[in-house]
Amino acid sequence: LTVIVSLALTLVAFFAYCQISHIAIMWYFIVAAVVVGFMVAYAAMFGYDKLKEIFAQWGAIKNE
């Protein structure tokens, strides 16, 4: 249920932002929004700290 809710809210927020900002929607924007939706779901289920640890392992952010 968390995945469905987070994907739905992320996509709705993405489309609303594009509508308000007059941004043309490209296919890769939608793919990026879906990926962000899965990250939101993961953070909601396991906590932000666990998501931050995964990004630190990949080298995306520095662990302070």
mmCIF file of N, CA, C and O in Angstrom:
data_model
loop_
_atom_site.group_PDB
_atom_site.id
_atom_site.type_symbol
_atom_site.label_atom_id
_atom_site.label_comp_id
_atom_site.label_asym_id
_atom_site.label_seq_id
_atom_site.Cartn_x
_atom_site.Cartn_y
_atom_site.Cartn_z
ATOM 1 N N LEU A 1 0.831 -1.196 0.000
ATOM 2 C CA LEU A 1 0.000 0.000 0.000
ATOM 3 C C LEU A 1 0.876 1.262 0.000
ATOM 4 O O LEU A 1 0.542 2.230 -0.676
ATOM 5 N N THR A 2 1.977 1.199 0.713
ATOM 6 C CA THR A 2 2.864 2.360 0.779
ATOM 7 C C THR A 2 3.431 2.714 -0.585
ATOM 8 O O THR A 2 3.518 3.893 -0.944
ATOM 9 N N VAL A 3 3.789 1.701 -1.357
ATOM 10 C CA VAL A 3 4.355 1.938 -2.684
ATOM 11 C C VAL A 3 3.321 2.598 -3.587
ATOM 12 O O VAL A 3 3.620 3.562 -4.306
ATOM 13 N N ILE A 4 2.099 2.112 -3.547
ATOM 14 C CA ILE A 4 1.029 2.664 -4.389
ATOM 15 C C ILE A 4 0.747 4.117 -4.021
ATOM 16 O O ILE A 4 0.643 4.981 -4.901
ATOM 17 N N VAL A 5 0.642 4.390 -2.735
ATOM 18 C CA VAL A 5 0.347 5.749 -2.281
ATOM 19 C C VAL A 5 1.490 6.700 -2.625
ATOM 20 O O VAL A 5 1.267 7.809 -3.123
ATOM 21 N N SER A 6 2.726 6.260 -2.388
ATOM 22 C CA SER A 6 3.857 7.152 -2.668
ATOM 23 C C SER A 6 4.018 7.396 -4.160
ATOM 24 O O SER A 6 4.312 8.523 -4.574
ATOM 25 N N LEU A 7 3.829 6.379 -4.991
ATOM 26 C CA LEU A 7 3.905 6.580 -6.436
ATOM 27 C C LEU A 7 2.797 7.514 -6.916
ATOM 28 O O LEU A 7 3.036 8.408 -7.738
ATOM 29 N N ALA A 8 1.589 7.308 -6.409
ATOM 30 C CA ALA A 8 0.465 8.153 -6.827
ATOM 31 C C ALA A 8 0.704 9.610 -6.426
ATOM 32 O O ALA A 8 0.529 10.524 -7.249
ATOM 33 N N LEU A 9 1.126 9.836 -5.198
ATOM 34 C CA LEU A 9 1.350 11.211 -4.738
ATOM 35 C C LEU A 9 2.521 11.870 -5.460
ATOM 36 O O LEU A 9 2.456 13.059 -5.795
ATOM 37 N N THR A 10 3.571 11.104 -5.716
ATOM 38 C CA THR A 10 4.718 11.658 -6.432
ATOM 39 C C THR A 10 4.335 12.045 -7.853
ATOM 40 O O THR A 10 4.699 13.128 -8.332
ATOM 41 N N LEU A 11 3.600 11.176 -8.543
ATOM 42 C CA LEU A 11 3.192 11.483 -9.919
ATOM 43 C C LEU A 11 2.212 12.653 -9.971
ATOM 44 O O LEU A 11 2.308 13.502 -10.865
ATOM 45 N N VAL A 12 1.284 12.714 -9.029
ATOM 46 C CA VAL A 12 0.340 13.841 -8.986
ATOM 47 C C VAL A 12 1.095 15.142 -8.742
ATOM 48 O O VAL A 12 0.835 16.158 -9.397
ATOM 49 N N ALA A 13 2.047 15.126 -7.798
ATOM 50 C CA ALA A 13 2.834 16.330 -7.528
ATOM 51 C C ALA A 13 3.674 16.717 -8.743
ATOM 52 O O ALA A 13 3.798 17.904 -9.067
ATOM 53 N N PHE A 14 4.233 15.727 -9.436
ATOM 54 C CA PHE A 14 5.030 15.994 -10.628
ATOM 55 C C PHE A 14 4.185 16.637 -11.721
ATOM 56 O O PHE A 14 4.576 17.650 -12.302
ATOM 57 N N PHE A 15 3.022 16.059 -12.000
ATOM 58 C CA PHE A 15 2.167 16.615 -13.049
ATOM 59 C C PHE A 15 1.639 17.999 -12.677
ATOM 60 O O PHE A 15 1.521 18.880 -13.536
ATOM 61 N N ALA A 16 1.343 18.208 -11.400
ATOM 62 C CA ALA A 16 0.886 19.524 -10.957
ATOM 63 C C ALA A 16 1.992 20.562 -11.119
ATOM 64 O O ALA A 16 1.745 21.681 -11.584
ATOM 65 N N TYR A 17 3.227 20.196 -10.764
ATOM 66 C CA TYR A 17 4.356 21.115 -10.921
ATOM 67 C C TYR A 17 4.579 21.458 -12.389
ATOM 68 O O TYR A 17 4.825 22.618 -12.736
ATOM 69 N N CYS A 18 4.512 20.457 -13.253
ATOM 70 C CA CYS A 18 4.691 20.702 -14.688
ATOM 71 C C CYS A 18 3.584 21.596 -15.235
ATOM 72 O O CYS A 18 3.828 22.457 -16.084
ATOM 73 N N GLN A 19 2.365 21.411 -14.753
ATOM 74 C CA GLN A 19 1.243 22.226 -15.195
ATOM 75 C C GLN A 19 1.418 23.678 -14.742
ATOM 76 O O GLN A 19 1.230 24.609 -15.527
ATOM 77 N N ILE A 20 1.814 23.872 -13.509
ATOM 78 C CA ILE A 20 1.962 25.218 -12.961
ATOM 79 C C ILE A 20 3.148 25.941 -13.595
ATOM 80 O O ILE A 20 3.070 27.133 -13.905
ATOM 81 N N SER A 21 4.244 25.197 -13.815
ATOM 82 C CA SER A 21 5.466 25.808 -14.343
ATOM 83 C C SER A 21 5.525 25.851 -15.867
ATOM 84 O O SER A 21 6.529 26.312 -16.414
ATOM 85 N N HIS A 22 4.520 25.324 -16.523
ATOM 86 C CA HIS A 22 4.462 25.286 -17.990
ATOM 87 C C HIS A 22 5.657 24.547 -18.575
ATOM 88 O O HIS A 22 6.309 25.009 -19.507
ATOM 89 N N ILE A 23 5.954 23.389 -17.996
ATOM 90 C CA ILE A 23 7.050 22.550 -18.457
ATOM 91 C C ILE A 23 6.464 21.446 -19.334
ATOM 92 O O ILE A 23 5.497 20.788 -18.954
ATOM 93 N N ALA A 24 7.070 21.246 -20.501
ATOM 94 C CA ALA A 24 6.645 20.164 -21.379
ATOM 95 C C ALA A 24 7.065 18.832 -20.758
ATOM 96 O O ALA A 24 8.204 18.665 -20.324
ATOM 97 N N ILE A 25 6.154 17.895 -20.720
ATOM 98 C CA ILE A 25 6.411 16.604 -20.092
ATOM 99 C C ILE A 25 7.052 15.678 -21.125
ATOM 100 O O ILE A 25 6.478 15.398 -22.165
ATOM 101 N N MET A 26 8.231 15.221 -20.809
ATOM 102 C CA MET A 26 8.949 14.258 -21.643
ATOM 103 C C MET A 26 8.856 12.879 -20.983
ATOM 104 O O MET A 26 8.616 12.776 -19.777
ATOM 105 N N TRP A 27 9.094 11.829 -21.751
ATOM 106 C CA TRP A 27 8.954 10.481 -21.218
ATOM 107 C C TRP A 27 9.944 10.216 -20.094
ATOM 108 O O TRP A 27 9.633 9.512 -19.127
ATOM 109 N N TYR A 28 11.138 10.777 -20.182
ATOM 110 C CA TYR A 28 12.140 10.516 -19.153
ATOM 111 C C TYR A 28 11.840 11.261 -17.860
ATOM 112 O O TYR A 28 12.324 10.873 -16.803
ATOM 113 N N PHE A 29 11.051 12.336 -17.913
ATOM 114 C CA PHE A 29 10.609 12.995 -16.685
ATOM 115 C C PHE A 29 9.685 12.063 -15.896
ATOM 116 O O PHE A 29 9.747 11.996 -14.669
ATOM 117 N N ILE A 30 8.827 11.354 -16.622
ATOM 118 C CA ILE A 30 7.895 10.428 -15.963
ATOM 119 C C ILE A 30 8.664 9.267 -15.340
ATOM 120 O O ILE A 30 8.374 8.849 -14.216
ATOM 121 N N VAL A 31 9.666 8.754 -16.059
ATOM 122 C CA VAL A 31 10.498 7.676 -15.515
ATOM 123 C C VAL A 31 11.212 8.153 -14.250
ATOM 124 O O VAL A 31 11.261 7.428 -13.242
ATOM 125 N N ALA A 32 11.743 9.359 -14.282
ATOM 126 C CA ALA A 32 12.413 9.913 -13.106
ATOM 127 C C ALA A 32 11.442 10.085 -11.937
ATOM 128 O O ALA A 32 11.791 9.814 -10.788
ATOM 129 N N ALA A 33 10.211 10.506 -12.226
ATOM 130 C CA ALA A 33 9.213 10.665 -11.170
ATOM 131 C C ALA A 33 8.851 9.316 -10.552
ATOM 132 O O ALA A 33 8.645 9.224 -9.335
ATOM 133 N N VAL A 34 8.806 8.268 -11.353
ATOM 134 C CA VAL A 34 8.521 6.925 -10.826
ATOM 135 C C VAL A 34 9.678 6.454 -9.936
ATOM 136 O O VAL A 34 9.448 5.894 -8.863
ATOM 137 N N VAL A 35 10.906 6.700 -10.360
ATOM 138 C CA VAL A 35 12.064 6.326 -9.544
ATOM 139 C C VAL A 35 12.041 7.081 -8.215
ATOM 140 O O VAL A 35 12.280 6.498 -7.152
ATOM 141 N N VAL A 36 11.734 8.358 -8.266
ATOM 142 C CA VAL A 36 11.621 9.155 -7.030
ATOM 143 C C VAL A 36 10.489 8.616 -6.166
ATOM 144 O O VAL A 36 10.613 8.565 -4.931
ATOM 145 N N GLY A 37 9.397 8.184 -6.775
ATOM 146 C CA GLY A 37 8.292 7.591 -6.019
ATOM 147 C C GLY A 37 8.722 6.346 -5.268
ATOM 148 O O GLY A 37 8.317 6.131 -4.121
ATOM 149 N N PHE A 38 9.558 5.499 -5.899
ATOM 150 C CA PHE A 38 10.059 4.319 -5.201
ATOM 151 C C PHE A 38 10.997 4.704 -4.061
ATOM 152 O O PHE A 38 10.991 4.071 -3.008
ATOM 153 N N MET A 39 11.786 5.759 -4.242
ATOM 154 C CA MET A 39 12.655 6.224 -3.155
ATOM 155 C C MET A 39 11.826 6.775 -2.000
ATOM 156 O O MET A 39 12.163 6.557 -0.837
ATOM 157 N N VAL A 40 10.750 7.455 -2.314
ATOM 158 C CA VAL A 40 9.855 7.962 -1.264
ATOM 159 C C VAL A 40 9.229 6.801 -0.509
ATOM 160 O O VAL A 40 9.131 6.819 0.723
ATOM 161 N N ALA A 41 8.805 5.766 -1.239
ATOM 162 C CA ALA A 41 8.215 4.592 -0.586
ATOM 163 C C ALA A 41 9.225 3.895 0.308
ATOM 164 O O ALA A 41 8.905 3.486 1.432
ATOM 165 N N TYR A 42 10.454 3.741 -0.169
ATOM 166 C CA TYR A 42 11.497 3.102 0.635
ATOM 167 C C TYR A 42 11.771 3.900 1.902
ATOM 168 O O TYR A 42 11.894 3.327 2.992
ATOM 169 N N ALA A 43 11.853 5.219 1.755
ATOM 170 C CA ALA A 43 12.093 6.069 2.930
ATOM 171 C C ALA A 43 10.922 5.997 3.898
ATOM 172 O O ALA A 43 11.117 6.021 5.119
ATOM 173 N N ALA A 44 9.707 5.882 3.379
ATOM 174 C CA ALA A 44 8.532 5.805 4.255
ATOM 175 C C ALA A 44 8.476 4.468 4.995
ATOM 176 O O ALA A 44 8.063 4.408 6.155
ATOM 177 N N MET A 45 8.928 3.398 4.327
ATOM 178 C CA MET A 45 8.841 2.077 4.957
ATOM 179 C C MET A 45 9.997 1.801 5.906
ATOM 180 O O MET A 45 9.796 1.200 6.955
ATOM 181 N N PHE A 46 11.200 2.213 5.536
ATOM 182 C CA PHE A 46 12.372 1.835 6.319
ATOM 183 C C PHE A 46 13.068 3.002 6.991
ATOM 184 O O PHE A 46 14.039 2.809 7.713
ATOM 185 N N GLY A 47 12.639 4.210 6.723
ATOM 186 C CA GLY A 47 13.233 5.368 7.368
ATOM 187 C C GLY A 47 14.240 6.066 6.484
ATOM 188 O O GLY A 47 14.897 5.457 5.635
ATOM 189 N N TYR A 48 14.356 7.339 6.670
ATOM 190 C CA TYR A 48 15.257 8.163 5.877
ATOM 191 C C TYR A 48 16.715 7.787 6.115
ATOM 192 O O TYR A 48 17.531 7.829 5.194
ATOM 193 N N ASP A 49 17.043 7.404 7.349
ATOM 194 C CA ASP A 49 18.435 7.071 7.665
ATOM 195 C C ASP A 49 18.917 5.866 6.866
ATOM 196 O O ASP A 49 20.055 5.835 6.409
ATOM 197 N N LYS A 50 18.052 4.877 6.684
ATOM 198 C CA LYS A 50 18.418 3.699 5.897
ATOM 199 C C LYS A 50 18.627 4.076 4.430
ATOM 200 O O LYS A 50 19.572 3.606 3.791
ATOM 201 N N LEU A 51 17.778 4.944 3.884
ATOM 202 C CA LEU A 51 17.934 5.415 2.511
ATOM 203 C C LEU A 51 19.236 6.200 2.364
ATOM 204 O O LEU A 51 19.962 6.043 1.386
ATOM 205 N N LYS A 52 19.549 7.015 3.362
ATOM 206 C CA LYS A 52 20.775 7.805 3.354
ATOM 207 C C LYS A 52 22.003 6.896 3.393
ATOM 208 O O LYS A 52 22.998 7.172 2.725
ATOM 209 N N GLU A 53 21.931 5.799 4.150
ATOM 210 C CA GLU A 53 23.036 4.839 4.200
ATOM 211 C C GLU A 53 23.274 4.194 2.838
ATOM 212 O O GLU A 53 24.425 3.987 2.434
ATOM 213 N N ILE A 54 22.205 3.862 2.129
ATOM 214 C CA ILE A 54 22.341 3.249 0.804
ATOM 215 C C ILE A 54 22.999 4.221 -0.162
ATOM 216 O O ILE A 54 23.894 3.853 -0.926
ATOM 217 N N PHE A 55 22.580 5.470 -0.146
ATOM 218 C CA PHE A 55 23.192 6.472 -1.014
ATOM 219 C C PHE A 55 24.660 6.691 -0.645
ATOM 220 O O PHE A 55 25.490 6.926 -1.506
ATOM 221 N N ALA A 56 24.978 6.617 0.639
ATOM 222 C CA ALA A 56 26.367 6.780 1.065
ATOM 223 C C ALA A 56 27.229 5.620 0.570
ATOM 224 O O ALA A 56 28.385 5.819 0.190
ATOM 225 N N GLN A 57 26.672 4.413 0.544
ATOM 226 C CA GLN A 57 27.412 3.266 0.024
ATOM 227 C C GLN A 57 27.689 3.419 -1.460
ATOM 228 O O GLN A 57 28.731 2.993 -1.952
ATOM 229 N N TRP A 58 26.769 3.976 -2.195
ATOM 230 C CA TRP A 58 26.942 4.195 -3.632
ATOM 231 C C TRP A 58 27.855 5.366 -3.912
ATOM 232 O O TRP A 58 28.281 5.549 -5.040
ATOM 233 N N GLY A 59 28.138 6.162 -2.905
ATOM 234 C CA GLY A 59 29.000 7.325 -3.087
ATOM 235 C C GLY A 59 28.248 8.554 -3.540
ATOM 236 O O GLY A 59 28.856 9.527 -3.949
ATOM 237 N N ALA A 60 26.925 8.535 -3.491
ATOM 238 C CA ALA A 60 26.122 9.678 -3.951
ATOM 239 C C ALA A 60 26.203 10.835 -2.958
ATOM 240 O O ALA A 60 26.168 11.984 -3.359
ATOM 241 N N ILE A 61 26.261 10.514 -1.670
ATOM 242 C CA ILE A 61 26.385 11.560 -0.646
ATOM 243 C C ILE A 61 27.477 11.160 0.325
ATOM 244 O O ILE A 61 27.805 9.983 0.465
ATOM 245 N N LYS A 62 28.021 12.129 1.010
ATOM 246 C CA LYS A 62 29.050 11.851 1.996
ATOM 247 C C LYS A 62 28.397 11.601 3.346
ATOM 248 O O LYS A 62 27.476 12.299 3.746
ATOM 249 N N ASN A 63 28.852 10.592 4.041
ATOM 250 C CA ASN A 63 28.336 10.259 5.359
ATOM 251 C C ASN A 63 29.079 11.100 6.386
ATOM 252 O O ASN A 63 30.278 10.977 6.555
ATOM 253 N N GLU A 64 28.367 11.969 7.067
ATOM 254 C CA GLU A 64 29.000 12.894 8.009
ATOM 255 C C GLU A 64 28.871 12.422 9.419
ATOM 256 O O GLU A 64 28.023 11.850 9.881
#
